[in-house]
CSV table of C-alpha atoms and ligand atoms in Angstrom, one decimal:
chain,number,residue,atom,x,y,z
A,1491,MET,CA,8.8,-97.7,109.7
A,1492,SER,CA,7.9,-94.2,110.2
A,1493,ALA,CA,5.1,-92.6,108.0
A,1494,ILE,CA,6.6,-90.5,105.1
A,1495,SER,CA,5.5,-86.9,105.6
A,1496,LYS,CA,5.9,-83.8,103.5
A,1497,ILE,CA,8.1,-81.3,105.4
A,1498,LYS,CA,8.2,-77.8,104.0
A,1499,GLN,CA,11.5,-76.3,103.3
A,1500,LYS,CA,10.8,-73.1,101.5
A,1501,PRO,CA,10.2,-73.0,98.7
A,1502,LEU,CA,10.5,-76.7,98.0
A,1503,LEU,CA,8.5,-79.6,99.2
A,1504,TYR,CA,10.3,-83.0,99.4
A,1505,PRO,CA,9.2,-86.6,100.7
A,1506,SER,CA,10.9,-87.0,103.9
A,1507,ALA,CA,10.6,-89.3,107.0
A,1508,LYS,CA,11.6,-88.6,110.7
A,1509,ILE,CA,13.4,-91.6,112.6
A,1510,GLY,CA,14.3,-90.7,116.1
A,1511,LYS,CA,16.3,-87.6,115.9
A,1512,ALA,CA,17.1,-88.2,112.1
A,1513,THR,CA,15.3,-86.6,109.3
A,1514,LEU,CA,15.9,-88.3,105.9
A,1515,VAL,CA,14.8,-86.3,102.8
A,1516,GLN,CA,14.4,-87.6,99.2
A,1517,ALA,CA,16.1,-84.8,97.2
A,1518,ASP,CA,18.9,-83.8,95.1
A,1519,CYS,CA,21.3,-82.3,97.6
A,1520,PHE,CA,22.4,-79.5,95.5
A,1521,GLU,CA,18.9,-78.2,95.1
A,1522,TRP,CA,18.1,-78.9,98.9
A,1523,LEU,CA,21.2,-77.0,99.9
A,1524,ARG,CA,20.6,-74.0,97.9
A,1525,ALA,CA,17.3,-73.8,99.8
A,1526,ALA,CA,18.5,-74.6,103.3
A,1527,ALA,CA,18.3,-72.3,106.1
A,1528,PRO,CA,21.7,-70.4,106.2
A,1529,GLU,CA,24.2,-71.4,108.9
A,1530,SER,CA,21.9,-74.2,110.2
A,1531,ILE,CA,24.4,-77.2,109.9
A,1532,HIS,CA,27.0,-77.9,112.5
A,1533,GLY,CA,28.9,-80.7,110.7
A,1534,VAL,CA,29.0,-82.9,107.6
A,1535,VAL,CA,30.0,-86.6,107.4
A,1536,THR,CA,29.5,-88.0,103.9
A,1537,ASP,CA,30.6,-90.5,101.2
A,1538,PRO,CA,29.8,-88.9,97.8
A,1539,PRO,CA,29.6,-90.7,94.6
A,1540,TYR,CA,33.5,-90.6,94.0
A,1541,GLY,CA,33.3,-91.1,90.2
A,1542,VAL,CA,30.3,-88.6,90.3
A,1543,LYS,CA,28.5,-90.6,87.6
A,1544,GLU,CA,28.4,-94.2,89.2
A,1545,PHE,CA,24.9,-93.5,90.8
A,1546,ASP,CA,23.6,-91.9,87.7
A,1547,ASP,CA,20.5,-94.0,86.5
A,1548,ASP,CA,22.1,-95.4,83.4
A,1549,GLN,CA,25.1,-96.6,85.5
A,1550,LEU,CA,22.9,-98.2,88.2
A,1551,GLU,CA,20.8,-100.1,85.5
A,1552,LYS,CA,24.2,-101.5,84.1
A,1553,MET,CA,25.1,-102.4,87.6
A,1554,VAL,CA,21.9,-104.4,88.2
A,1555,ALA,CA,22.1,-106.0,84.6
A,1556,GLY,CA,25.6,-106.9,85.5
A,1557,LYS,CA,27.0,-105.6,82.2
A,1558,GLY,CA,29.2,-102.7,81.1
A,1559,GLY,CA,29.5,-99.2,82.7
A,1560,ILE,CA,31.5,-98.0,85.6
A,1561,TRP,CA,30.7,-101.0,88.0
A,1562,ARG,CA,33.3,-103.6,88.0
A,1563,LEU,CA,31.5,-107.0,88.0
A,1564,PRO,CA,34.0,-109.8,88.1
A,1565,PRO,CA,32.2,-112.9,89.4
A,1566,SER,CA,34.8,-114.1,91.8
A,1567,PHE,CA,38.2,-113.3,93.4
A,1568,ASP,CA,40.3,-115.9,95.3
A,1569,GLY,CA,37.0,-118.1,95.4
A,1570,ASN,CA,34.8,-115.4,96.9
A,1571,VAL,CA,31.9,-113.7,95.2
A,1572,ARG,CA,32.7,-110.1,94.7
A,1573,SER,CA,30.2,-107.1,95.3
A,1574,PRO,CA,30.2,-104.5,92.4
A,1575,LEU,CA,32.8,-101.9,92.7
A,1576,PRO,CA,33.1,-98.7,90.6
A,1577,ARG,CA,36.1,-98.7,88.2
A,1578,PHE,CA,37.8,-95.4,88.9
A,1579,THR,CA,40.7,-96.3,86.9
A,1580,ALA,CA,38.2,-95.8,84.0
A,1581,LEU,CA,37.8,-92.1,84.5
A,1582,ASP,CA,39.0,-90.3,81.5
A,1583,ALA,CA,40.1,-86.5,81.2
A,1584,LYS,CA,36.5,-85.5,80.7
A,1585,ASP,CA,35.3,-87.4,83.7
A,1586,ARG,CA,38.0,-85.9,85.8
A,1587,GLU,CA,37.0,-82.4,84.8
A,1588,ARG,CA,33.3,-83.4,85.6
A,1589,LEU,CA,34.4,-84.6,89.0
A,1590,SER,CA,36.2,-81.4,89.8
A,1591,VAL,CA,33.3,-79.3,88.6
A,1592,PHE,CA,31.0,-81.3,90.6
A,1593,PHE,CA,33.0,-80.9,94.0
A,1594,ASN,CA,33.6,-77.2,93.4
A,1595,ASP,CA,29.7,-76.7,92.7
A,1596,TRP,CA,29.1,-78.8,95.8
A,1597,ALA,CA,31.3,-76.8,97.9
A,1598,GLN,CA,29.6,-73.6,97.0
A,1599,ALA,CA,26.2,-75.0,97.5
A,1600,LEU,CA,27.3,-76.4,101.0
A,1601,LEU,CA,29.0,-73.6,102.4
A,1602,PRO,CA,26.2,-71.0,103.0
A,1603,ALA,CA,24.3,-73.9,104.8
A,1604,LEU,CA,27.1,-74.4,107.4
A,1605,ARG,CA,27.9,-72.6,110.4
A,1606,PRO,CA,31.4,-70.8,110.6
A,1607,GLY,CA,33.7,-73.4,111.9
A,1608,ALA,CA,31.8,-76.4,110.8
A,1609,HIS,CA,33.9,-79.5,109.8
A,1610,VAL,CA,33.3,-81.7,106.9
A,1611,PHE,CA,34.5,-85.3,106.8
A,1612,ILE,CA,34.4,-86.6,103.3
A,1613,ALA,CA,35.2,-90.1,102.1
A,1614,THR,CA,37.4,-90.5,99.1
A,1615,ASN,CA,39.8,-93.0,97.6
A,1616,GLY,CA,43.5,-92.9,96.9
A,1617,PHE,CA,42.8,-92.5,93.2
A,1618,VAL,CA,40.6,-89.4,93.2
A,1619,ALA,CA,41.4,-87.8,96.6
A,1620,GLN,CA,43.6,-85.0,95.3
A,1621,LEU,CA,40.9,-84.0,92.7
A,1622,VAL,CA,38.3,-83.9,95.2
A,1623,TYR,CA,40.5,-81.9,97.9
A,1624,SER,CA,41.7,-79.3,95.3
A,1625,ALA,CA,37.9,-78.8,94.0
A,1626,LEU,CA,36.8,-78.3,97.7
A,1627,ILE,CA,39.7,-75.8,98.5
A,1628,ALA,CA,38.9,-74.0,95.2
A,1629,GLY,CA,35.3,-73.9,96.2
A,1630,GLY,CA,36.1,-72.1,99.4
A,1631,PHE,CA,36.9,-74.7,102.3
A,1632,GLU,CA,39.8,-74.8,104.5
A,1633,PHE,CA,41.8,-78.1,104.1
A,1634,ARG,CA,42.4,-79.4,107.9
A,1635,GLY,CA,44.0,-82.6,107.0
A,1636,GLN,CA,43.2,-86.2,106.0
A,1637,LEU,CA,42.1,-89.2,108.0
A,1638,ILE,CA,43.2,-92.7,107.1
A,1639,ARG,CA,40.7,-95.4,107.7
A,1640,LEU,CA,42.8,-98.6,107.7
A,1641,VAL,CA,40.8,-101.1,105.6
A,1642,ARG,CA,41.9,-103.6,102.9
A,1643,THR,CA,39.4,-103.1,100.2
A,1644,MET,CA,39.1,-104.9,96.6
A,1645,ARG,CA,40.4,-101.8,95.0
A,1646,GLY,CA,43.6,-101.9,92.9
A,1647,GLY,CA,46.2,-104.5,92.8
A,1648,ASP,CA,44.8,-105.7,89.4
A,1649,ARG,CA,47.2,-107.1,86.5
A,1650,PRO,CA,47.0,-104.8,83.3
A,1651,LYS,CA,43.5,-105.4,81.8
A,1652,ASN,CA,43.3,-107.8,78.9
A,1653,ALA,CA,47.1,-108.6,79.4
A,1654,GLU,CA,46.9,-110.4,82.7
A,1655,THR,CA,49.0,-113.4,81.4
A,1656,GLU,CA,51.5,-111.5,79.5
A,1657,PHE,CA,52.2,-109.2,82.5
A,1658,ALA,CA,51.5,-111.4,85.2
A,1659,ASP,CA,54.1,-109.8,87.5
A,1660,VAL,CA,52.6,-106.4,87.2
A,1661,CYS,CA,49.8,-104.6,88.9
A,1662,SER,CA,48.6,-101.3,87.4
A,1663,MET,CA,48.0,-99.5,90.7
A,1664,PRO,CA,48.6,-100.3,94.4
A,1665,ARG,CA,46.1,-102.6,96.2
A,1666,ALA,CA,44.3,-100.3,98.5
A,1667,CYS,CA,45.0,-100.9,102.2
A,1668,PHE,CA,43.5,-97.5,103.4
A,1669,GLU,CA,40.6,-95.1,102.6
A,1670,PRO,CA,41.4,-91.6,102.8
A,1671,TRP,CA,38.9,-89.1,104.3
A,1672,GLY,CA,39.4,-85.4,103.7
A,1673,VAL,CA,38.9,-83.2,106.7
A,1674,PHE,CA,37.7,-79.7,105.8
A,1675,ARG,CA,36.4,-76.7,107.6
A,1676,LYS,CA,34.3,-73.5,106.8
A,1677,ALA,CA,36.4,-70.7,107.8
A,1678,MET,CA,35.8,-69.0,111.0
A,1679,PRO,CA,35.2,-65.3,111.0
A,1680,PRO,CA,38.6,-63.4,110.8
A,1681,LYS,CA,40.5,-63.2,114.0
A,1682,MET,CA,38.0,-65.5,115.8
A,1683,THR,CA,39.6,-68.0,117.9
A,1684,VAL,CA,38.5,-71.7,118.3
A,1685,ALA,CA,37.2,-71.0,121.8
A,1686,ASP,CA,35.1,-68.1,120.6
A,1687,CYS,CA,33.7,-70.2,117.7
A,1688,LEU,CA,32.9,-72.9,120.0
A,1689,ARG,CA,31.1,-70.2,122.3
A,1690,THR,CA,29.2,-68.6,119.4
A,1691,TYR,CA,28.6,-71.4,116.8
A,1692,GLN,CA,29.3,-74.6,118.8
A,1693,THR,CA,31.7,-75.4,116.0
A,1694,GLY,CA,35.5,-75.0,115.2
A,1695,GLY,CA,37.1,-78.1,116.9
A,1696,LEU,CA,36.6,-81.8,117.0
A,1697,ARG,CA,35.0,-83.6,119.9
A,1698,ARG,CA,37.3,-85.7,122.1
A,1699,TYR,CA,36.4,-89.4,122.9
A,1700,GLN,CA,34.4,-89.7,126.1
A,1701,ASP,CA,37.7,-91.0,127.9
A,1702,GLY,CA,39.2,-87.6,127.1
A,1703,LEU,CA,41.6,-88.7,124.4
A,1704,PRO,CA,41.7,-86.7,121.2
A,1705,PHE,CA,40.2,-87.6,118.2
A,1706,GLU,CA,43.0,-89.3,115.9
A,1707,ASP,CA,43.5,-89.2,112.2
A,1708,VAL,CA,44.2,-93.0,111.7
A,1709,ILE,CA,41.4,-95.4,112.4
A,1710,ASP,CA,41.8,-99.1,112.4
A,1711,SER,CA,38.8,-100.1,110.5
A,1712,GLU,CA,37.1,-103.1,108.9
A,1713,ARG,CA,34.9,-103.9,105.9
A,1714,THR,CA,31.2,-103.3,106.4
A,1715,PRO,CA,30.2,-106.5,108.4
A,1716,LYS,CA,27.6,-108.9,106.8
A,1717,ALA,CA,25.0,-108.0,109.4
A,1718,GLU,CA,24.8,-104.4,108.4
A,1719,ARG,CA,24.9,-105.4,104.7
A,1720,GLU,CA,22.0,-107.6,105.3
A,1721,ILE,CA,20.1,-104.7,106.9
A,1722,ALA,CA,20.8,-102.4,104.0
A,1723,GLY,CA,22.0,-103.8,100.6
A,1724,HIS,CA,23.5,-100.5,99.4
A,1725,PRO,CA,26.5,-101.1,97.3
A,1726,SER,CA,28.6,-98.5,99.1
A,1727,ILE,CA,27.3,-98.9,102.7
A,1728,LYS,CA,30.0,-97.8,105.3
A,1729,PRO,CA,30.4,-99.5,108.8
A,1730,GLN,CA,28.7,-98.2,111.9
A,1731,SER,CA,32.2,-98.7,113.6
A,1732,ILE,CA,33.8,-95.8,111.8
A,1733,LEU,CA,30.7,-93.7,111.2
A,1734,ARG,CA,30.0,-93.5,114.9
A,1735,LEU,CA,33.5,-92.2,115.6
A,1736,LEU,CA,33.3,-89.6,112.8
A,1737,VAL,CA,29.9,-88.3,113.6
A,1738,HIS,CA,30.8,-88.0,117.3
A,1739,ALA,CA,33.8,-86.0,116.5
A,1740,ALA,CA,32.0,-83.7,114.1
A,1741,LEU,CA,29.9,-81.9,116.8
A,1742,PRO,CA,32.7,-80.6,119.3
A,1743,LEU,CA,30.2,-79.8,121.9
A,1744,GLY,CA,27.8,-82.7,121.2
A,1745,GLU,CA,25.3,-80.0,120.1
A,1746,GLY,CA,23.7,-79.1,116.6
A,1747,VAL,CA,23.0,-81.1,113.6
A,1748,VAL,CA,25.1,-83.4,111.5
A,1749,LEU,CA,24.2,-83.5,107.7
A,1750,ASP,CA,24.8,-86.4,105.1
A,1751,PRO,CA,24.0,-85.0,101.8
A,1752,PHE,CA,24.6,-88.4,100.0
A,1753,ALA,CA,22.9,-90.5,102.6
A,1754,GLY,CA,22.6,-93.8,100.7
A,1755,SER,CA,21.5,-96.5,103.2
A,1756,GLY,CA,21.2,-93.8,106.0
A,1757,SER,CA,24.3,-95.3,107.7
A,1758,THR,CA,25.6,-91.8,108.9
A,1759,LEU,CA,22.0,-90.9,110.3
A,1760,ALA,CA,21.9,-94.2,112.1
A,1761,ALA,CA,25.5,-93.5,113.6
A,1762,ALA,CA,24.1,-90.2,114.7
A,1763,GLU,CA,21.1,-91.9,116.3
A,1764,ALA,CA,23.5,-94.2,118.2
A,1765,VAL,CA,25.6,-91.3,119.3
A,1766,GLY,CA,22.4,-89.3,120.3
A,1767,TYR,CA,22.9,-86.5,117.8
A,1768,LYS,CA,20.3,-84.8,115.5
A,1769,SER,CA,21.0,-85.5,111.8
A,1770,ILE,CA,19.7,-84.7,108.3
A,1771,GLY,CA,20.2,-87.1,105.4
A,1772,ILE,CA,19.6,-86.3,101.7
A,1773,GLU,CA,19.3,-89.1,99.2
A,1774,ARG,CA,18.4,-88.7,95.6
A,1775,GLN,CA,17.4,-92.1,94.6
A,1776,PRO,CA,13.9,-93.2,95.7
A,1777,SER,CA,14.9,-96.9,96.2
A,1778,TYR,CA,17.8,-95.8,98.5
A,1779,PHE,CA,15.6,-93.4,100.4
A,1780,LYS,CA,13.2,-96.3,101.2
A,1781,MET,CA,16.1,-98.5,102.1
A,1782,ALA,CA,17.4,-96.0,104.3
A,1783,GLU,CA,13.9,-95.3,105.9
A,1784,GLY,CA,13.9,-99.1,107.0
A,1785,ALA,CA,17.4,-99.4,108.1
A,1786,ILE,CA,18.3,-96.4,110.0
A,1787,ARG,CA,16.8,-97.6,113.4
A,1788,LYS,CA,18.2,-101.1,112.7
A,1789,LEU,CA,21.7,-99.9,112.0
A,1790,ALA,CA,21.5,-97.6,115.1
A,1791,GLN,CA,20.6,-100.6,117.4
A,1792,ILE,CA,23.6,-102.7,116.5
A,1793,ARG,CA,25.7,-102.8,119.6
A,1794,LEU,CA,29.3,-102.1,119.2
A,1795,PRO,CA,30.5,-102.2,122.9
A,1796,GLU,CA,34.1,-100.8,122.4
A,1797,ILE,CA,33.0,-98.0,119.9
A,1798,ASP,CA,30.1,-97.1,121.9
A,1799,ALA,CA,32.0,-96.7,125.0
A,1800,ARG,CA,34.3,-94.4,123.3
A,1801,VAL,CA,31.5,-92.1,121.9
A,1802,ASN,CA,28.8,-92.5,124.5
A,1803,GLY,CA,30.4,-93.6,127.8
A,1804,PRO,CA,29.4,-96.8,129.5
A,1805,ALA,CA,25.7,-96.1,130.1
A,1806,SER,CA,25.1,-94.8,126.7
A,1807,ARG,CA,22.8,-97.2,125.0
A,1808,LEU,CA,20.0,-97.2,127.4
A,1809,ALA,CA,18.6,-93.9,126.2
A,1810,LEU,CA,18.3,-95.1,122.5
A,1811,PHE,CA,14.8,-95.7,121.4
A,1812,GLY,CA,13.3,-95.9,124.9
A,1813,GLY,CA,16.2,-98.4,125.9
A,1814,LYS,CA,14.9,-101.1,123.6
B,801,SAM,C1,28.7,-93.5,97.8
B,801,SAM,S1,26.9,-93.6,98.0
B,801,SAM,C2,26.8,-93.4,99.9
B,801,SAM,C3,26.6,-94.6,100.6
B,801,SAM,C4,26.5,-94.5,102.2
B,801,SAM,N1,27.7,-93.8,102.7
B,801,SAM,C5,26.1,-95.6,102.9
B,801,SAM,O1,26.9,-96.0,103.8
B,801,SAM,O2,25.2,-96.1,102.6
B,801,SAM,C6,26.4,-91.9,97.4
B,801,SAM,C7,24.9,-91.8,97.4
B,801,SAM,O3,24.6,-90.5,97.1
B,801,SAM,C8,23.4,-90.6,96.3
B,801,SAM,N2,23.5,-89.4,95.5
B,801,SAM,C9,24.3,-89.1,94.2
B,801,SAM,N3,24.1,-87.9,93.8
B,801,SAM,C10,23.2,-87.2,94.8
B,801,SAM,C11,22.6,-86.0,94.9
B,801,SAM,N4,22.9,-85.0,94.0
B,801,SAM,N5,21.9,-85.7,95.9
B,801,SAM,C12,21.5,-86.6,96.8
B,801,SAM,N6,22.0,-87.8,96.7
B,801,SAM,C13,22.8,-88.1,95.7
B,801,SAM,C14,23.5,-92.0,95.6
B,801,SAM,O4,22.2,-92.3,95.0
B,801,SAM,C15,24.1,-92.7,96.6
B,801,SAM,O5,23.2,-93.4,97.2
């Protein structure tokens, strides 16, 4: 585990850790972004708190206690013990307004730190995607499309609450079989072409895979494997298999810095390590910061031969952590 140092980011001091090419910072990302060097970030891959409030201290306490709050805790489903999942169907009008304000503010805090042409990949879900997208567009981002991560989650498909027997043939919303990710870009200067943006800012496009094929907007994915969940027990940990593809695409020339402002377990930073990119992750909760500090190297070292060949080429992994 790397030593926690204090890095200076004017005018604020935050606990931070350096792990390979990754810098992990314990801070509120809004505060951090407002003090970040202008135009210093080349791409963002992130998975925010969708319902905004599920990672607030009071909600996390309820999740741990297994009682109340936004985290749904049914003990089992089809004989399997289930992990806690936030209940976004429980968002009321006030929560939805809070969510819009949150992502609008976030867009405005993030934009100055991004280089023109920088892409943002943001995880969401079918229930809140339109709210998140509208708020980011209102906050100043260009909408560049949507990416579909094909994965069957436990979201949706439930019978009407407290009337499961009465309406046994009904589900209140579709069972989620994909996870939408918004693809956004900070506008390039007026009249600038993608080619000029690549030359000037190293941004503007998306990196092709190492075999020359274009980055595609439907990705066959999986739930996060047990081995990764055992390394980092974050309730929302995303799999390395998708993160490595997204992080790779986010830097079109393979140059620059990828940011994850809601770093959680550090999985995006681990993916950046595996791809060989510099990265910065911001995590507000001290316990998740510590978790990420211990997990990044281990997650990065997981071998995914097919994915790694697509993003690193065949000889890729030998350079990682001195080839260990
Ligand atoms: C959905 S989780 C991200 C999980 C991550 N993708 C992973 O694979 O582990 C969102 C994370 O953002 C953190 N968070 C929430 N608000 C934050 C803020 N304002 N600044 C920094 N981190 C924040 C939460 O503590 C949580 O760990």
